[in-house]
Short mmCIF file of C-alpha atoms in Angstrom, two decimals:
data_model
loop_
_atom_site.label_atom_id
_atom_site.label_comp_id
_atom_site.label_asym_id
_atom_site.label_seq_id
_atom_site.Cartn_x
_atom_site.Cartn_y
_atom_site.Cartn_z
CA MET G 103 252.30 -27.30 -69.10
CA SER G 104 250.23 -29.51 -66.85
CA ARG G 105 246.56 -29.89 -67.65
CA ASP G 106 243.55 -30.98 -65.61
CA ARG G 107 242.33 -34.35 -66.88
CA ASN G 108 238.87 -35.83 -67.19
CA GLU G 109 237.55 -38.60 -65.03
CA HIS G 110 238.82 -41.24 -67.44
CA GLY G 111 242.36 -40.13 -66.74
CA GLY G 112 243.16 -39.90 -70.45
CA SER G 113 246.24 -38.16 -71.77
CA PRO G 114 247.99 -37.94 -75.11
CA GLY G 115 250.90 -40.00 -73.86
CA ARG G 116 248.92 -42.96 -72.51
CA PRO G 117 247.77 -45.86 -74.67
CA LEU G 118 244.03 -46.18 -75.12
CA PRO G 119 242.24 -48.90 -73.14
CA ALA G 120 241.78 -52.08 -75.15
CA ARG G 121 238.05 -51.40 -75.45
CA LEU G 122 238.84 -48.13 -77.28
CA ASP G 123 241.73 -49.36 -79.41
CA PRO G 124 240.57 -49.91 -83.02
CA ARG G 125 243.13 -52.67 -83.46
CA ALA G 126 241.54 -54.71 -80.70
CA GLY G 127 237.91 -54.42 -81.84
CA ARG G 128 234.87 -54.71 -79.59
CA PRO G 129 234.61 -57.92 -77.49
CA SER G 130 231.80 -60.28 -78.38
CA ARG G 131 229.12 -61.16 -75.88
CA PRO G 132 229.38 -64.49 -74.05
CA ARG G 133 227.77 -67.44 -75.80
CA SER G 134 224.33 -67.97 -74.34
CA GLN G 135 221.44 -70.26 -75.01
CA GLY G 136 219.81 -69.37 -78.33
CA ALA G 137 222.41 -66.71 -79.15
CA ALA G 138 225.02 -66.71 -81.89
CA ALA G 139 228.61 -67.10 -80.79
CA GLU G 140 229.62 -63.93 -82.58
CA ASP G 141 226.98 -61.44 -81.45
CA PRO G 142 228.21 -57.94 -82.45
CA GLY G 143 228.49 -55.10 -79.94
CA PRO G 144 225.58 -52.65 -80.03
CA GLY G 145 225.66 -50.31 -83.01
CA THR G 146 229.02 -51.48 -84.36
CA GLY G 147 228.21 -54.29 -86.76
CA ARG G 148 231.53 -55.92 -85.74
CA THR G 149 232.26 -59.52 -84.68
CA GLU G 150 235.33 -61.27 -83.32
CA ARG G 151 236.35 -62.07 -86.90
CA ASP G 152 235.55 -58.56 -88.15
CA THR G 153 237.27 -55.93 -86.04
CA ASP G 154 238.46 -53.45 -88.65
CA PRO G 155 236.26 -50.30 -88.88
CA GLY G 156 236.66 -50.20 -92.66
CA THR G 157 235.53 -53.82 -92.93
CA ALA G 158 232.63 -53.13 -90.58
CA ARG G 159 231.45 -50.32 -92.85
CA ARG G 160 231.43 -52.68 -95.85
CA THR G 161 229.59 -55.55 -94.15
CA GLY G 162 225.82 -55.84 -93.94
CA ARG G 163 223.98 -54.03 -91.16
CA ARG G 164 220.95 -55.42 -89.37
CA GLY G 165 217.91 -53.91 -87.74
CA GLY G 166 218.06 -50.14 -87.18
CA ARG G 167 221.38 -49.64 -89.08
CA ALA G 168 219.92 -51.27 -92.18
CA ALA G 169 216.91 -48.96 -92.02
CA VAL G 170 219.21 -45.92 -91.79
CA VAL G 171 221.28 -46.97 -94.78
CA ALA G 172 218.15 -47.76 -96.78
CA ARG G 173 216.91 -44.16 -96.45
CA SER G 174 219.64 -42.76 -98.63
CA VAL G 175 223.09 -43.70 -99.87
CA ALA G 176 224.11 -40.07 -99.38
CA ALA G 177 223.20 -40.28 -95.71
CA VAL G 178 225.98 -42.83 -95.22
CA LEU G 179 228.44 -40.02 -95.93
CA SER G 180 226.85 -37.52 -93.55
CA VAL G 181 227.86 -36.42 -90.11
CA VAL G 182 224.42 -37.51 -88.94
CA LEU G 183 225.17 -41.14 -89.64
CA LEU G 184 228.70 -40.90 -88.29
CA GLY G 185 227.35 -39.44 -85.06
CA ALA G 186 224.72 -42.17 -84.69
CA SER G 187 226.81 -45.14 -85.83
CA GLY G 188 229.05 -47.40 -83.83
CA TRP G 189 232.05 -45.72 -85.48
CA GLY G 190 230.81 -42.32 -84.32
CA TRP G 191 230.33 -43.75 -80.83
CA TYR G 192 233.88 -45.08 -80.90
CA LEU G 193 235.31 -41.72 -82.04
CA GLY G 194 233.40 -40.00 -79.27
CA ARG G 195 234.89 -42.33 -76.69
CA VAL G 196 238.39 -41.76 -78.10
CA ALA G 197 237.88 -38.01 -77.77
CA GLU G 198 236.51 -38.26 -74.24
CA ALA G 199 239.44 -40.45 -73.17
CA THR G 200 242.13 -38.05 -74.42
CA VAL G 201 240.74 -34.53 -74.12
CA ASN G 202 241.93 -32.23 -71.32
CA ARG G 203 239.35 -30.87 -68.86
CA THR G 204 239.23 -27.68 -66.79
CA ASP G 205 236.78 -25.88 -64.48
CA ALA G 206 236.17 -23.06 -66.94
CA ILE G 207 232.49 -22.24 -66.30
CA PRO G 208 231.96 -20.08 -63.20
CA THR G 209 228.96 -20.48 -60.91
CA ALA G 210 228.47 -16.70 -60.71
CA GLY G 211 228.90 -13.78 -63.09
CA ASN G 212 227.71 -15.79 -66.09
CA THR G 213 224.41 -14.27 -67.30
CA ASP G 214 221.43 -16.56 -66.65
CA ALA G 215 223.73 -19.36 -65.47
CA GLY G 216 221.64 -22.33 -64.48
CA ASN G 217 218.91 -21.45 -67.00
CA ALA G 218 220.50 -22.87 -70.13
CA THR G 219 218.36 -23.65 -73.14
CA SER G 220 219.04 -26.26 -75.78
CA ALA G 221 220.86 -23.62 -77.82
CA MET G 222 224.60 -23.43 -77.12
CA ASN G 223 227.14 -20.64 -76.63
CA LEU G 224 230.75 -21.85 -76.63
CA LEU G 225 233.79 -19.64 -76.02
CA LEU G 226 236.66 -20.76 -78.26
CA VAL G 227 240.06 -19.48 -77.11
CA GLY G 228 243.45 -19.62 -78.79
CA ASN G 229 246.17 -20.09 -76.19
CA ASP G 230 249.44 -18.56 -77.41
CA SER G 231 251.61 -20.22 -74.75
CA ARG G 232 254.92 -21.67 -75.99
CA ALA G 233 255.63 -23.61 -72.78
CA ALA G 234 255.02 -27.01 -74.43
CA LEU G 235 257.25 -26.27 -77.45
CA THR G 236 260.86 -27.40 -77.77
CA PRO G 237 263.51 -24.90 -78.95
CA GLU G 238 263.46 -26.65 -82.34
CA GLN G 239 259.67 -26.24 -82.60
CA LEU G 240 259.89 -22.60 -81.57
CA ALA G 241 262.34 -22.00 -84.41
CA GLU G 242 260.28 -23.99 -86.95
CA LEU G 243 257.09 -22.11 -86.09
CA THR G 244 258.76 -18.67 -85.82
CA ALA G 245 257.08 -18.48 -82.42
CA GLY G 246 259.66 -16.44 -80.50
CA THR G 247 260.01 -17.14 -76.79
CA ASP G 248 257.44 -18.10 -74.21
CA SER G 249 255.70 -15.03 -72.76
CA GLY G 250 253.10 -16.76 -70.63
CA ILE G 251 249.53 -17.68 -71.51
CA ASN G 252 248.19 -15.14 -73.99
CA THR G 253 244.58 -15.44 -75.14
CA ASP G 254 244.95 -13.50 -78.37
CA THR G 255 242.13 -15.37 -80.14
CA MET G 256 238.65 -15.27 -78.58
CA ILE G 257 235.59 -16.40 -80.55
CA LEU G 258 232.02 -16.87 -79.36
CA VAL G 259 230.34 -19.78 -81.19
CA HIS G 260 226.53 -19.88 -81.14
CA VAL G 261 224.62 -22.97 -82.30
CA PRO G 262 220.80 -22.79 -82.16
CA ALA G 263 218.74 -25.62 -80.73
CA ASP G 264 217.90 -27.02 -84.16
CA GLY G 265 221.57 -27.15 -85.22
CA SER G 266 220.73 -25.44 -88.52
CA ARG G 267 223.62 -22.98 -88.45
CA ALA G 268 226.66 -21.84 -86.50
CA SER G 269 227.73 -18.26 -85.85
CA PHE G 270 231.35 -17.39 -84.99
CA VAL G 271 231.93 -13.88 -83.57
CA SER G 272 235.54 -12.80 -83.01
CA PHE G 273 236.67 -10.42 -80.26
CA PRO G 274 239.88 -8.45 -80.97
CA ARG G 275 242.41 -8.89 -78.19
CA ASP G 276 242.73 -5.08 -77.85
CA SER G 277 238.99 -4.57 -77.27
CA TYR G 278 238.67 -2.11 -74.37
CA VAL G 279 236.17 -3.73 -72.00
CA GLU G 280 235.04 -3.88 -68.39
CA ILE G 281 236.75 -6.80 -66.65
CA PRO G 282 234.80 -7.76 -63.49
CA GLY G 283 236.75 -6.62 -60.44
CA TYR G 284 239.48 -4.88 -62.45
CA GLY G 285 237.82 -2.04 -64.36
CA MET G 286 238.51 -1.15 -67.98
CA ASP G 287 241.35 -2.96 -69.74
CA LYS G 288 242.19 -4.89 -72.89
CA LEU G 289 240.16 -8.07 -73.28
CA ASN G 290 243.20 -10.35 -73.41
CA ALA G 291 244.12 -9.20 -69.88
CA ALA G 292 241.08 -10.99 -68.41
CA TYR G 293 242.65 -14.47 -68.50
CA ALA G 294 245.89 -13.17 -66.97
CA TYR G 295 244.03 -11.44 -64.13
CA GLY G 296 242.01 -14.58 -63.35
CA TYR G 297 245.13 -16.74 -63.55
CA GLY G 298 246.89 -14.43 -61.09
CA GLU G 299 243.99 -14.49 -58.63
CA VAL G 300 244.75 -18.13 -57.76
CA ASP G 301 247.48 -18.70 -55.17
CA ASP G 302 250.94 -19.43 -56.59
CA SER G 303 251.08 -22.66 -54.59
CA ALA G 304 247.95 -24.03 -56.28
CA PRO G 305 248.26 -26.58 -59.08
CA GLU G 306 248.77 -25.13 -62.54
CA ALA G 307 245.41 -26.55 -63.64
CA ASP G 308 243.64 -24.50 -60.94
CA ARG G 309 245.35 -21.31 -62.06
CA GLN G 310 244.38 -21.95 -65.66
CA ALA G 311 240.79 -22.57 -64.54
CA GLY G 312 240.85 -19.21 -62.74
CA GLY G 313 241.94 -17.48 -65.94
CA ALA G 314 239.26 -19.20 -68.00
CA GLN G 315 236.51 -18.35 -65.50
CA LEU G 316 237.27 -14.61 -65.45
CA LEU G 317 237.43 -14.56 -69.24
CA VAL G 318 234.02 -16.29 -69.41
CA GLN G 319 232.57 -13.76 -66.94
CA THR G 320 233.96 -10.87 -69.02
CA ILE G 321 232.51 -12.19 -72.29
CA SER G 322 229.16 -12.96 -70.65
CA GLN G 323 228.91 -9.42 -69.25
CA LEU G 324 229.92 -7.95 -72.60
CA THR G 325 227.42 -9.93 -74.66
CA GLY G 326 224.54 -10.41 -72.23
CA LEU G 327 224.64 -14.13 -73.00
CA GLN G 328 225.23 -17.19 -70.86
CA ILE G 329 228.42 -18.98 -71.87
CA ASP G 330 227.61 -22.68 -71.73
CA HIS G 331 230.95 -24.21 -72.71
CA TYR G 332 234.64 -23.41 -73.12
CA ALA G 333 237.27 -24.81 -75.48
CA GLU G 334 240.93 -23.81 -75.65
CA VAL G 335 243.54 -24.85 -78.23
CA ASP G 336 247.29 -24.22 -78.04
CA LEU G 337 249.87 -23.48 -80.74
CA LEU G 338 251.22 -27.02 -80.98
CA GLY G 339 247.70 -28.44 -81.16
CA PHE G 340 246.79 -26.08 -83.96
CA PHE G 341 249.92 -27.13 -85.85
CA ASN G 342 249.06 -30.83 -85.51
CA LEU G 343 245.42 -30.32 -86.50
CA THR G 344 246.32 -28.59 -89.76
CA GLU G 345 248.73 -31.39 -90.63
CA VAL G 346 246.03 -34.04 -90.16
CA VAL G 347 243.47 -32.39 -92.45
CA GLY G 348 246.10 -32.20 -95.19
CA GLY G 349 246.16 -28.42 -95.41
CA VAL G 350 243.55 -25.79 -96.13
CA THR G 351 243.00 -23.67 -99.24
CA VAL G 352 243.26 -19.90 -98.67
CA ASN G 353 243.15 -17.02 -101.14
CA LEU G 354 245.23 -13.84 -100.78
CA CYS G 355 244.48 -10.69 -102.75
CA GLU G 356 248.14 -9.59 -102.55
CA ALA G 357 251.46 -11.29 -101.88
CA VAL G 358 252.81 -10.85 -98.32
CA ASP G 359 256.29 -11.00 -96.78
CA ASP G 360 256.39 -10.87 -92.98
CA SER G 361 259.50 -12.98 -92.53
CA GLU G 362 260.75 -10.70 -89.74
CA TYR G 363 257.82 -11.30 -87.39
CA SER G 364 255.31 -14.11 -88.05
CA GLY G 365 257.27 -15.83 -90.83
CA ALA G 366 254.34 -15.40 -93.24
CA VAL G 367 255.65 -15.30 -96.83
CA PHE G 368 252.94 -16.10 -99.38
CA PRO G 369 252.23 -15.28 -103.03
CA ALA G 370 248.90 -13.82 -104.13
CA GLY G 371 246.08 -16.17 -105.11
CA GLU G 372 244.80 -19.53 -103.94
CA GLN G 373 247.19 -21.89 -102.15
CA VAL G 374 247.09 -24.82 -99.74
CA ILE G 375 248.82 -24.25 -96.41
CA ALA G 376 249.35 -26.45 -93.36
CA GLY G 377 251.56 -26.79 -90.30
CA ALA G 378 254.08 -23.98 -89.79
CA GLU G 379 252.77 -22.07 -92.83
CA ALA G 380 249.21 -22.20 -91.46
CA LEU G 381 250.38 -20.90 -88.09
CA ALA G 382 252.25 -18.04 -89.77
CA PHE G 383 249.17 -17.25 -91.86
CA VAL G 384 246.84 -16.82 -88.87
CA ARG G 385 249.44 -14.99 -86.73
CA GLN G 386 250.47 -12.27 -89.20
CA ARG G 387 249.39 -8.72 -88.39
CA HIS G 388 252.42 -6.65 -89.41
CA GLY G 389 252.13 -5.38 -92.97
CA LEU G 390 248.35 -5.86 -93.16
CA PRO G 391 246.17 -2.78 -93.88
CA ARG G 392 244.05 -3.18 -90.72
CA GLY G 393 246.55 -4.97 -88.50
CA ASP G 394 244.77 -7.14 -85.91
CA LEU G 395 241.40 -6.80 -87.65
CA ASP G 396 242.84 -8.36 -90.81
CA ARG G 397 244.48 -11.04 -88.68
CA ILE G 398 241.03 -11.84 -87.28
CA VAL G 399 239.68 -12.22 -90.82
CA ARG G 400 242.53 -14.65 -91.54
CA GLN G 401 241.66 -16.68 -88.47
CA GLN G 402 238.01 -16.79 -89.52
CA VAL G 403 238.90 -17.80 -93.08
CA PHE G 404 241.22 -20.53 -91.87
CA ILE G 405 238.70 -21.95 -89.40
CA GLY G 406 236.13 -21.89 -92.20
CA GLY G 407 238.57 -23.75 -94.43
CA VAL G 408 239.19 -26.42 -91.78
CA LEU G 409 235.44 -26.89 -91.30
CA ARG G 410 234.93 -27.01 -95.07
CA LYS G 411 237.61 -29.70 -95.28
CA MET G 412 236.05 -31.70 -92.44
CA LEU G 413 232.68 -31.64 -94.23
CA SER G 414 234.23 -32.78 -97.52
CA ASP G 415 234.10 -36.29 -98.95
CA ASP G 416 237.87 -36.55 -98.39
CA VAL G 417 237.20 -36.81 -94.66
CA LEU G 418 233.67 -38.23 -94.56
CA LEU G 419 234.76 -41.21 -96.69
CA ASP G 420 238.04 -41.85 -94.86
CA LEU G 421 237.50 -43.51 -91.48
CA GLY G 422 241.23 -43.51 -90.78
CA LYS G 423 241.37 -39.75 -91.40
CA GLN G 424 238.42 -39.26 -89.06
CA ARG G 425 240.22 -41.14 -86.31
CA GLU G 426 243.40 -39.07 -86.77
CA LEU G 427 241.38 -35.87 -86.78
CA VAL G 428 239.50 -36.75 -83.59
CA GLN G 429 242.69 -37.72 -81.81
CA ALA G 430 244.58 -34.59 -82.90
CA ALA G 431 241.69 -32.33 -81.94
CA SER G 432 241.07 -33.93 -78.55
CA GLU G 433 244.75 -33.98 -77.62
CA SER G 434 245.14 -30.27 -78.43
CA LEU G 435 241.92 -29.17 -76.71
CA THR G 436 241.19 -28.17 -73.15
CA ILE G 437 237.43 -28.04 -72.55
CA ASP G 438 235.09 -27.47 -69.63
CA ARG G 439 234.04 -30.43 -67.53
CA ASP G 440 230.46 -30.63 -68.81
CA LEU G 441 231.03 -30.47 -72.56
CA VAL G 442 230.31 -33.83 -74.25
CA LEU G 443 232.04 -33.78 -77.62
CA LEU G 444 229.74 -36.31 -79.26
CA ASP G 445 226.70 -34.29 -78.14
CA LEU G 446 228.27 -31.19 -79.71
CA ALA G 447 228.87 -33.03 -82.98
CA GLN G 448 225.30 -34.30 -83.03
CA GLN G 449 223.88 -30.83 -82.31
CA MET G 450 225.83 -29.48 -85.29
CA GLN G 451 224.92 -32.38 -87.57
CA ALA G 452 222.74 -30.22 -89.87
CA VAL G 453 225.38 -27.49 -90.33
CA THR G 454 226.78 -26.97 -93.83
CA ALA G 455 229.63 -24.74 -95.02
CA ASP G 456 227.26 -22.04 -96.23
CA SER G 457 225.37 -22.01 -92.91
CA ILE G 458 228.54 -21.30 -90.88
CA GLU G 459 228.96 -17.52 -90.53
CA PHE G 460 231.92 -15.47 -89.29
CA GLN G 461 231.87 -11.86 -88.16
CA THR G 462 233.55 -9.52 -85.68
CA VAL G 463 232.00 -7.82 -82.65
CA PRO G 464 230.78 -4.27 -83.54
CA ILE G 465 233.64 -1.76 -83.30
CA VAL G 466 233.27 2.04 -83.34
CA GLY G 467 236.93 3.03 -83.64
CA ASP G 468 240.41 2.87 -82.17
CA GLY G 469 242.21 5.08 -79.69
CA ARG G 470 244.56 5.18 -76.71
CA ASP G 471 243.92 4.37 -73.08
CA ASP G 472 245.27 6.40 -70.15
CA GLN G 473 248.52 4.42 -70.38
CA GLY G 474 248.98 5.40 -74.02
CA ARG G 475 248.31 1.88 -75.29
CA SER G 476 246.49 1.24 -78.54
CA ILE G 477 242.92 0.02 -77.92
CA LEU G 478 239.77 -0.77 -79.89
CA GLU G 479 236.53 0.84 -78.74
CA LEU G 480 233.48 -1.38 -79.00
CA ALA G 481 229.88 -0.26 -79.47
CA ASP G 482 227.94 0.69 -76.31
CA GLU G 483 226.46 -2.00 -74.08
CA ASP G 484 222.90 -1.68 -75.41
CA THR G 485 224.11 -2.04 -79.01
CA LEU G 486 226.26 -5.06 -78.14
CA HIS G 487 223.46 -6.78 -76.23
CA GLU G 488 221.06 -6.15 -79.13
CA PHE G 489 223.64 -7.52 -81.58
CA PHE G 490 224.06 -10.75 -79.62
CA ALA G 491 220.34 -11.06 -78.90
CA ASP G 492 219.73 -10.98 -82.67
CA LEU G 493 222.56 -13.45 -83.19
CA SER G 494 221.12 -15.93 -80.71
CA ALA G 495 217.45 -15.50 -81.62
CA GLU G 496 215.91 -18.84 -82.51
CA PRO G 497 214.69 -19.18 -86.12
CA GLU G 498 210.98 -18.49 -86.41
CA ALA G 499 208.82 -21.53 -87.05
CA PRO G 500 207.12 -21.41 -90.46
CA ALA G 501 203.53 -20.21 -90.36
CA SER G 502 201.06 -23.08 -90.38
CA GLU G 503 198.76 -21.24 -92.73
CA ALA G 504 198.85 -18.14 -94.93
CA PRO G 505 197.88 -14.91 -93.14
CA ALA G 506 194.38 -13.67 -93.80
CA ALA G 507 194.04 -10.86 -96.32
CA PRO G 508 193.50 -7.43 -94.69
CA VAL G 509 189.86 -6.45 -94.33
CA THR G 510 188.73 -3.55 -96.53
CA VAL G 511 185.43 -1.80 -97.27
CA ALA G 512 183.98 0.05 -100.25
CA PRO G 513 185.61 3.50 -100.77
CA SER G 514 182.21 5.13 -100.37
CA GLN G 515 182.18 3.96 -96.73
CA VAL G 516 185.44 5.82 -95.97
CA THR G 517 185.32 9.47 -94.84
CA VAL G 518 188.68 11.26 -95.12
CA GLN G 519 190.10 14.47 -93.66
CA VAL G 520 193.05 15.61 -95.82
CA TYR G 521 195.93 17.62 -94.29
CA ASN G 522 198.88 19.07 -96.19
CA GLY G 523 202.17 18.53 -94.36
CA SER G 524 204.39 18.48 -97.46
CA GLY G 525 205.10 22.19 -97.84
CA THR G 526 203.72 22.14 -101.41
CA SER G 527 200.88 24.66 -101.78
CA GLY G 528 197.50 23.30 -102.98
CA LEU G 529 198.42 19.62 -102.56
CA ALA G 530 195.56 18.89 -100.13
CA ALA G 531 192.94 20.17 -102.60
CA GLU G 532 194.45 18.08 -105.42
CA ALA G 533 194.44 14.95 -103.27
CA ALA G 534 190.86 15.57 -102.10
CA SER G 535 189.64 15.89 -105.70
CA ALA G 536 191.37 12.63 -106.69
CA LEU G 537 189.93 10.82 -103.65
CA GLU G 538 186.40 11.89 -104.51
CA THR G 539 186.92 10.67 -108.08
CA ALA G 540 187.98 7.30 -106.60
CA GLY G 541 184.73 7.12 -104.62
CA PHE G 542 185.88 8.32 -101.18
CA THR G 543 184.04 10.94 -99.11
CA VAL G 544 186.19 13.96 -98.24
CA ALA G 545 185.01 15.71 -95.07
CA SER G 546 187.56 18.55 -95.05
CA THR G 547 190.97 19.78 -96.20
CA GLY G 548 193.56 21.96 -94.50
CA ASN G 549 197.17 22.34 -93.44
CA ALA G 550 198.87 19.95 -91.04
CA ASP G 551 200.52 21.15 -87.83
CA SER G 552 203.85 21.25 -89.72
CA ASN G 553 205.13 21.47 -93.28
CA ASP G 554 208.03 19.12 -92.50
CA TYR G 555 206.38 15.72 -92.88
CA ASP G 556 208.70 13.59 -95.02
CA ARG G 557 206.38 10.56 -94.94
CA THR G 558 202.67 10.32 -95.76
CA VAL G 559 200.67 9.06 -92.77
CA ILE G 560 197.16 7.64 -92.47
CA ARG G 561 195.79 8.06 -88.94
CA HIS G 562 192.71 6.30 -87.62
CA ALA G 563 190.86 5.53 -84.41
CA ALA G 564 191.16 2.09 -82.83
CA GLY G 565 188.73 -0.27 -84.53
CA ASP G 566 188.83 1.59 -87.86
CA GLU G 567 191.62 -0.56 -89.35
CA ALA G 568 189.45 -1.58 -92.33
CA LEU G 569 188.84 2.09 -93.25
CA ALA G 570 192.56 2.91 -93.02
CA THR G 571 193.52 -0.19 -95.02
CA THR G 572 191.10 0.78 -97.80
CA LEU G 573 192.65 4.25 -98.07
CA ALA G 574 196.22 2.91 -97.81
CA ALA G 575 195.58 0.72 -100.87
CA GLN G 576 195.29 3.96 -102.87
CA ILE G 577 198.63 5.32 -101.64
CA PRO G 578 201.25 2.52 -101.70
CA GLY G 579 204.07 3.29 -99.27
CA ALA G 580 202.03 5.38 -96.85
CA THR G 581 202.21 4.32 -93.21
CA THR G 582 199.19 3.78 -90.97
CA GLU G 583 198.92 4.39 -87.26
CA VAL G 584 196.31 4.51 -84.51
CA SER G 585 195.74 8.07 -83.26
CA GLU G 586 193.65 9.40 -80.39
CA ASP G 587 193.07 12.59 -82.45
CA ALA G 588 191.16 10.69 -85.14
CA SER G 589 187.40 10.49 -84.70
CA THR G 590 185.73 7.12 -85.00
CA GLY G 591 184.50 6.59 -88.56
CA THR G 592 186.82 9.24 -90.05
CA VAL G 593 190.36 8.70 -91.37
CA GLN G 594 193.03 11.43 -91.43
CA LEU G 595 195.40 11.61 -94.42
CA VAL G 596 198.52 13.68 -93.70
CA LEU G 597 200.44 14.31 -96.94
CA GLY G 598 204.21 14.25 -96.69
CA SER G 599 206.92 15.30 -99.13
CA ASP G 600 206.97 11.72 -100.44
CA PHE G 601 203.36 11.99 -101.73
CA ASN G 602 203.07 11.61 -105.51
CA GLY G 603 199.30 11.43 -105.96
CA ILE G 604 196.34 9.13 -105.32
CA GLY G 605 196.98 5.75 -106.94
CA VAL G 606 200.76 6.38 -107.12
CA ALA G 607 203.40 4.92 -104.78
CA THR G 608 205.17 7.33 -102.46
CA THR G 609 208.85 8.11 -102.98
CA PRO G 610 210.99 5.78 -100.85
CA PRO G 611 213.29 7.48 -98.30
CA ALA G 612 216.89 8.14 -99.27
CA PRO G 613 219.33 5.45 -98.10
CA SER G 614 220.97 6.03 -94.74
CA ALA G 615 224.40 7.59 -94.73
CA GLU G 616 225.42 5.38 -91.78
CA VAL G 617 228.23 2.87 -92.21
CA PRO G 618 226.59 -0.43 -93.19
CA ALA G 619 226.85 -3.36 -90.80
CA GLU G 620 229.50 -5.96 -91.51
CA THR G 621 228.32 -8.67 -93.89
CA PRO G 622 229.00 -12.08 -92.32
CA ARG G 623 231.40 -14.31 -94.25
CA THR G 624 230.49 -17.99 -94.56
CA ALA G 625 232.76 -21.02 -94.49
CA ALA G 626 231.84 -21.59 -98.15
CA ASP G 627 233.26 -18.19 -99.19
CA THR G 628 236.64 -18.55 -100.93
CA SER G 629 237.05 -14.95 -102.15
CA CYS G 630 240.44 -13.30 -101.54
CA ILE G 631 241.41 -11.49 -98.33
CA ASN G 632 244.30 -9.30 -97.14
#
């Protein structure tokens, strides 16, 4: 299919300009008065006699590069150094010259558009189009026939401003959502609707941009977040990328045989897969206990494995492998016009495998729509917005100093009114006697307005926090609250069914019977999956 190109006019089929070709090196500066004839280009450490990147890495560095290397030998292997070095600059230019560009970010319908922070939300989309595949490739990849552009993989990637972590949240293609202008439908219909909105006579790149923009608007509305960037990868690009990294280790709990559909046939246990096998692995849904949801887990595990491989010494120490990886990735990607790949790499420079988390958008169940199609029902809008607000919350800065200890007073300065809300007869009198023994003044005892208190509560007037804190120290687990019913200088103790006595901790509440939230899986996790 045709693709919109960036301003450099790069494409996979065109040779790189001489200034970006690693075989040509970087040209030296003209000889000038007082300057050496072989002045290296900025940040590269290369000369006319030393144009090979591997040789450049082994030669001495001067100035700022020498200071960087001197900090730590380990830093030489890090993404930080690669991003800041001349080699990282070169790789960034290679990527920018070959990556495809599209107008994916809409000017309207994208929450808070125009008010972006230094944190980043990127929508990663898997394009299932077979248009670029030959009949031989279709057969090799068990990819069937071309059925148009299907966005069956949609993942929101959030990277905070400090680059300390990365969160990947998958959206099932059958999620039943509100698509702006089209009502409720499956999520993977959004791209098709947007694609169809553009006139048939328009260039293919414009129609693809229309699909991407409506998908971005749909995800933004669903999450309450601004989508800053967009990246799309196709089947052939995925195949090439897995070949370059030399395969990824995955771990299956049970053997699978889906030769009829995806072509996935794998034994149980750990194994390295790449190319056609990798594609079959992430496409299988038939024969899996949870169908598409298990396929999503496979996609997450495989992406985690690719990232784990990219962060390994096998790649960090191999400049040739890095170049192949950058070229394969950039040639298979279509990204929005404003995304700078080197900036993205630098923002994620502190990310490690165990700080990359994968999870799926909250789902409440499955069902059928009015057409009888199978759908997945997501949590309500408030729950989804809260989920993504928590996901994108910036890490709290560490406190500059330890918090001050709570202020207390002598027990004799605390006057207490004791109320029995536990339903156990005589408990208020027992508590009052124990409080007096501990030095407190008991003004009165009685029954609370209800016998159904399950938690012990200490109520106090505003300004009497020290009195309440002193009493709370005698009943660990009791909660404190400001109450207009409490008189200044007097604290109310309402005994609940969790009360076990003065000086004894209350009984903690029973665990909730609600279904626990999904535990995120990290890229470092190699446990088995379906």
